[in-house]
PDB file of C-alpha atoms in Angstrom:
ATOM      1  CA  MET A   1     111.648 117.738 115.411  1.00 69.00           C
ATOM      2  CA  ALA A   2     108.041 117.287 114.330  1.00 84.00           C
ATOM      3  CA  LYS A   3     106.437 113.892 114.836  1.00 93.00           C
ATOM      4  CA  VAL A   4     106.276 111.729 111.694  1.00 96.00           C
ATOM      5  CA  ILE A   5     104.380 108.437 111.696  1.00 96.00           C
ATOM      6  CA  GLU A   6     105.440 105.385 109.684  1.00 97.00           C
ATOM      7  CA  GLY A   7     102.882 103.909 107.302  1.00 97.00           C
ATOM      8  CA  LEU A   8     101.273 107.198 106.301  1.00 98.00           C
ATOM      9  CA  PHE A   9     101.629 109.063 103.010  1.00 98.00           C
ATOM     10  CA  TYR A  10     102.768 112.711 103.039  1.00 98.00           C
ATOM     11  CA  SER A  11     102.472 115.621 100.614  1.00 98.00           C
ATOM     12  CA  GLU A  12     104.841 118.553 100.104  1.00 97.00           C
ATOM     13  CA  SER A  13     102.026 120.852 101.317  1.00 97.00           C
ATOM     14  CA  HIS A  14     102.135 119.032 104.702  1.00 98.00           C
ATOM     15  CA  GLU A  15      98.975 116.941 104.534  1.00 98.00           C
ATOM     16  CA  TYR A  16      98.976 113.245 105.351  1.00 98.00           C
ATOM     17  CA  VAL A  17      96.826 110.300 104.254  1.00 98.00           C
ATOM     18  CA  ARG A  18      96.199 107.277 106.459  1.00 98.00           C
ATOM     19  CA  VAL A  19      94.912 104.520 104.183  1.00 98.00           C
ATOM     20  CA  GLU A  20      92.341 101.950 105.296  1.00 98.00           C
ATOM     21  CA  GLY A  21      91.141  99.880 102.343  1.00 97.00           C
ATOM     22  CA  ASN A  22      89.751 102.300  99.726  1.00 97.00           C
ATOM     23  CA  TYR A  23      89.486 105.097 102.272  1.00 98.00           C
ATOM     24  CA  GLY A  24      91.964 107.820 103.044  1.00 98.00           C
ATOM     25  CA  PHE A  25      91.891 109.838 106.255  1.00 98.00           C
ATOM     26  CA  ILE A  26      93.380 113.243 105.434  1.00 98.00           C
ATOM     27  CA  GLY A  27      94.741 115.751 107.901  1.00 98.00           C
ATOM     28  CA  ILE A  28      97.609 118.148 108.413  1.00 98.00           C
ATOM     29  CA  THR A  29     100.924 116.955 109.758  1.00 98.00           C
ATOM     30  CA  ASP A  30     102.473 117.715 113.120  1.00 97.00           C
ATOM     31  CA  TYR A  31     104.992 119.911 111.267  1.00 97.00           C
ATOM     32  CA  ALA A  32     102.128 121.937 109.753  1.00 96.00           C
ATOM     33  CA  GLN A  33     100.254 122.451 113.016  1.00 96.00           C
ATOM     34  CA  ASN A  34     103.531 123.536 114.688  1.00 95.00           C
ATOM     35  CA  ALA A  35     104.168 126.053 111.912  1.00 94.00           C
ATOM     36  CA  LEU A  36     100.614 127.414 112.076  1.00 95.00           C
ATOM     37  CA  GLY A  37     100.443 127.836 115.832  1.00 95.00           C
ATOM     38  CA  ASN A  38      97.103 127.824 117.673  1.00 96.00           C
ATOM     39  CA  VAL A  39      94.415 126.664 115.238  1.00 97.00           C
ATOM     40  CA  VAL A  40      91.191 128.658 115.694  1.00 97.00           C
ATOM     41  CA  TYR A  41      89.096 127.477 112.721  1.00 97.00           C
ATOM     42  CA  VAL A  42      88.961 124.600 110.231  1.00 97.00           C
ATOM     43  CA  ASP A  43      86.982 125.166 107.022  1.00 97.00           C
ATOM     44  CA  LEU A  44      85.538 121.748 106.164  1.00 96.00           C
ATOM     45  CA  PRO A  45      84.035 120.552 102.886  1.00 97.00           C
ATOM     46  CA  GLU A  46      80.631 118.840 102.775  1.00 97.00           C
ATOM     47  CA  VAL A  47      80.021 115.096 102.672  1.00 98.00           C
ATOM     48  CA  ASP A  48      79.705 113.967  99.011  1.00 98.00           C
ATOM     49  CA  ASP A  49      82.012 116.783  97.812  1.00 98.00           C
ATOM     50  CA  GLU A  50      84.614 115.638  95.289  1.00 98.00           C
ATOM     51  CA  VAL A  51      88.255 116.359  96.062  1.00 98.00           C
ATOM     52  CA  THR A  52      91.085 116.297  93.536  1.00 98.00           C
ATOM     53  CA  ALA A  53      94.733 115.522  94.229  1.00 98.00           C
ATOM     54  CA  GLY A  54      96.720 118.762  94.334  1.00 98.00           C
ATOM     55  CA  GLU A  55      93.651 120.980  94.714  1.00 98.00           C
ATOM     56  CA  GLU A  56      92.227 122.886  97.673  1.00 98.00           C
ATOM     57  CA  PHE A  57      89.437 121.342  99.762  1.00 98.00           C
ATOM     58  CA  GLY A  58      89.312 123.701 102.733  1.00 97.00           C
ATOM     59  CA  ALA A  59      91.471 125.816 105.007  1.00 97.00           C
ATOM     60  CA  VAL A  60      92.966 125.945 108.467  1.00 97.00           C
ATOM     61  CA  GLU A  61      93.156 129.277 110.264  1.00 97.00           C
ATOM     62  CA  SER A  62      95.384 130.027 113.212  1.00 96.00           C
ATOM     63  CA  VAL A  63      96.111 133.121 115.249  1.00 92.00           C
ATOM     64  CA  LYS A  64      99.124 133.690 112.948  1.00 89.00           C
ATOM     65  CA  ALA A  65      97.958 132.682 109.475  1.00 90.00           C
ATOM     66  CA  ALA A  66      95.476 130.920 107.239  1.00 93.00           C
ATOM     67  CA  SER A  67      96.562 127.986 105.124  1.00 95.00           C
ATOM     68  CA  ASP A  68      94.737 126.189 102.324  1.00 97.00           C
ATOM     69  CA  LEU A  69      94.217 122.460 102.698  1.00 98.00           C
ATOM     70  CA  ILE A  70      95.408 120.649  99.565  1.00 98.00           C
ATOM     71  CA  SER A  71      94.094 117.153  98.970  1.00 98.00           C
ATOM     72  CA  PRO A  72      96.850 114.571  98.486  1.00 98.00           C
ATOM     73  CA  VAL A  73      94.420 112.186  96.726  1.00 98.00           C
ATOM     74  CA  SER A  74      91.253 112.348  94.614  1.00 98.00           C
ATOM     75  CA  GLY A  75      87.905 110.976  95.671  1.00 98.00           C
ATOM     76  CA  THR A  76      84.589 111.628  97.390  1.00 98.00           C
ATOM     77  CA  VAL A  77      84.288 112.991 100.920  1.00 98.00           C
ATOM     78  CA  VAL A  78      82.408 110.362 102.943  1.00 98.00           C
ATOM     79  CA  GLU A  79      82.912 111.906 106.390  1.00 98.00           C
ATOM     80  CA  VAL A  80      84.188 115.128 107.947  1.00 98.00           C
ATOM     81  CA  ASN A  81      85.575 115.437 111.445  1.00 98.00           C
ATOM     82  CA  ASP A  82      82.728 117.498 112.954  1.00 96.00           C
ATOM     83  CA  ALA A  83      84.554 117.743 116.301  1.00 97.00           C
ATOM     84  CA  LEU A  84      86.815 120.338 114.654  1.00 97.00           C
ATOM     85  CA  ASP A  85      83.846 122.734 114.276  1.00 95.00           C
ATOM     86  CA  ASP A  86      83.704 123.251 118.040  1.00 96.00           C
ATOM     87  CA  GLN A  87      87.283 122.316 118.923  1.00 97.00           C
ATOM     88  CA  PRO A  88      89.691 123.274 116.116  1.00 97.00           C
ATOM     89  CA  GLU A  89      92.515 123.179 118.685  1.00 97.00           C
ATOM     90  CA  LEU A  90      92.314 119.351 118.578  1.00 98.00           C
ATOM     91  CA  VAL A  91      94.554 119.632 115.503  1.00 97.00           C
ATOM     92  CA  ASN A  92      97.256 121.170 117.718  1.00 97.00           C
ATOM     93  CA  GLN A  93      96.828 118.550 120.438  1.00 96.00           C
ATOM     94  CA  ASP A  94      97.352 115.599 118.076  1.00 97.00           C
ATOM     95  CA  ALA A  95      97.364 116.307 114.345  1.00 97.00           C
ATOM     96  CA  PHE A  96      97.488 112.610 113.462  1.00 97.00           C
ATOM     97  CA  ALA A  97      94.600 111.504 115.707  1.00 97.00           C
ATOM     98  CA  ASN A  98      92.431 114.420 114.562  1.00 97.00           C
ATOM     99  CA  TRP A  99      92.061 113.869 110.815  1.00 98.00           C
ATOM    100  CA  ILE A 100      90.029 116.425 108.859  1.00 98.00           C
ATOM    101  CA  ILE A 101      88.219 114.439 106.160  1.00 98.00           C
ATOM    102  CA  LYS A 102      87.671 110.805 105.184  1.00 98.00           C
ATOM    103  CA  VAL A 103      87.696 110.240 101.432  1.00 98.00           C
ATOM    104  CA  GLU A 104      86.747 107.251  99.310  1.00 98.00           C
ATOM    105  CA  MET A 105      89.726 107.306  96.979  1.00 98.00           C
ATOM    106  CA  SER A 106      89.056 107.135  93.252  1.00 98.00           C
ATOM    107  CA  ASP A 107      92.652 106.360  92.203  1.00 97.00           C
ATOM    108  CA  LYS A 108      94.925 104.685  94.742  1.00 97.00           C
ATOM    109  CA  SER A 109      97.877 104.972  92.321  1.00 98.00           C
ATOM    110  CA  GLU A 110      98.010 108.674  93.322  1.00 98.00           C
ATOM    111  CA  LEU A 111      99.571 107.485  96.582  1.00 98.00           C
ATOM    112  CA  ASP A 112     102.710 106.741  94.539  1.00 98.00           C
ATOM    113  CA  ASN A 113     103.194 110.516  94.155  1.00 97.00           C
ATOM    114  CA  LEU A 114     103.408 111.039  97.925  1.00 98.00           C
ATOM    115  CA  MET A 115     106.298 110.648 100.352  1.00 98.00           C
ATOM    116  CA  ASP A 116     106.761 107.948 102.962  1.00 98.00           C
ATOM    117  CA  ALA A 117     107.686 108.860 106.554  1.00 98.00           C
ATOM    118  CA  LYS A 118     111.445 108.803 105.923  1.00 97.00           C
ATOM    119  CA  ALA A 119     111.254 111.004 102.828  1.00 98.00           C
ATOM    120  CA  TYR A 120     108.873 113.424 104.563  1.00 98.00           C
ATOM    121  CA  ALA A 121     111.124 113.735 107.616  1.00 96.00           C
ATOM    122  CA  ALA A 122     114.048 114.576 105.305  1.00 97.00           C
ATOM    123  CA  PHE A 123     111.830 117.063 103.395  1.00 97.00           C
ATOM    124  CA  CYS A 124     110.941 118.843 106.659  1.00 95.00           C
ATOM    125  CA  GLU A 125     114.591 119.172 107.653  1.00 93.00           C
ATOM    126  CA  LYS A 126     115.439 121.141 104.503  1.00 87.00           C
TER     127      LYS A 126
END
């Protein structure tokens, strides 16, 4: 069973958002990194890029496959996790500690469209 953390918001495309004030830390879930296998590259957006809920903001590539990153919320990228440039495998080691982008959210009500930990765990079991 993939690790699911309480207090985060989850999307059906297997991204999570950890909310701190008006900021959302977005990454892929443990389920997603397990499904992908060994991550070899993370395509990151630039700081100040706008992201839109439900739209692509980058990609994760593994030995097995490439997968688009879909933003669960809208806003402006204020930070990217540069460590992933040199060590994309950090996503495999701990997907929740190694977020991909930090976004200043423009509409926190979008969080209402995401799943909580319990709903996401049930979604993953289907």
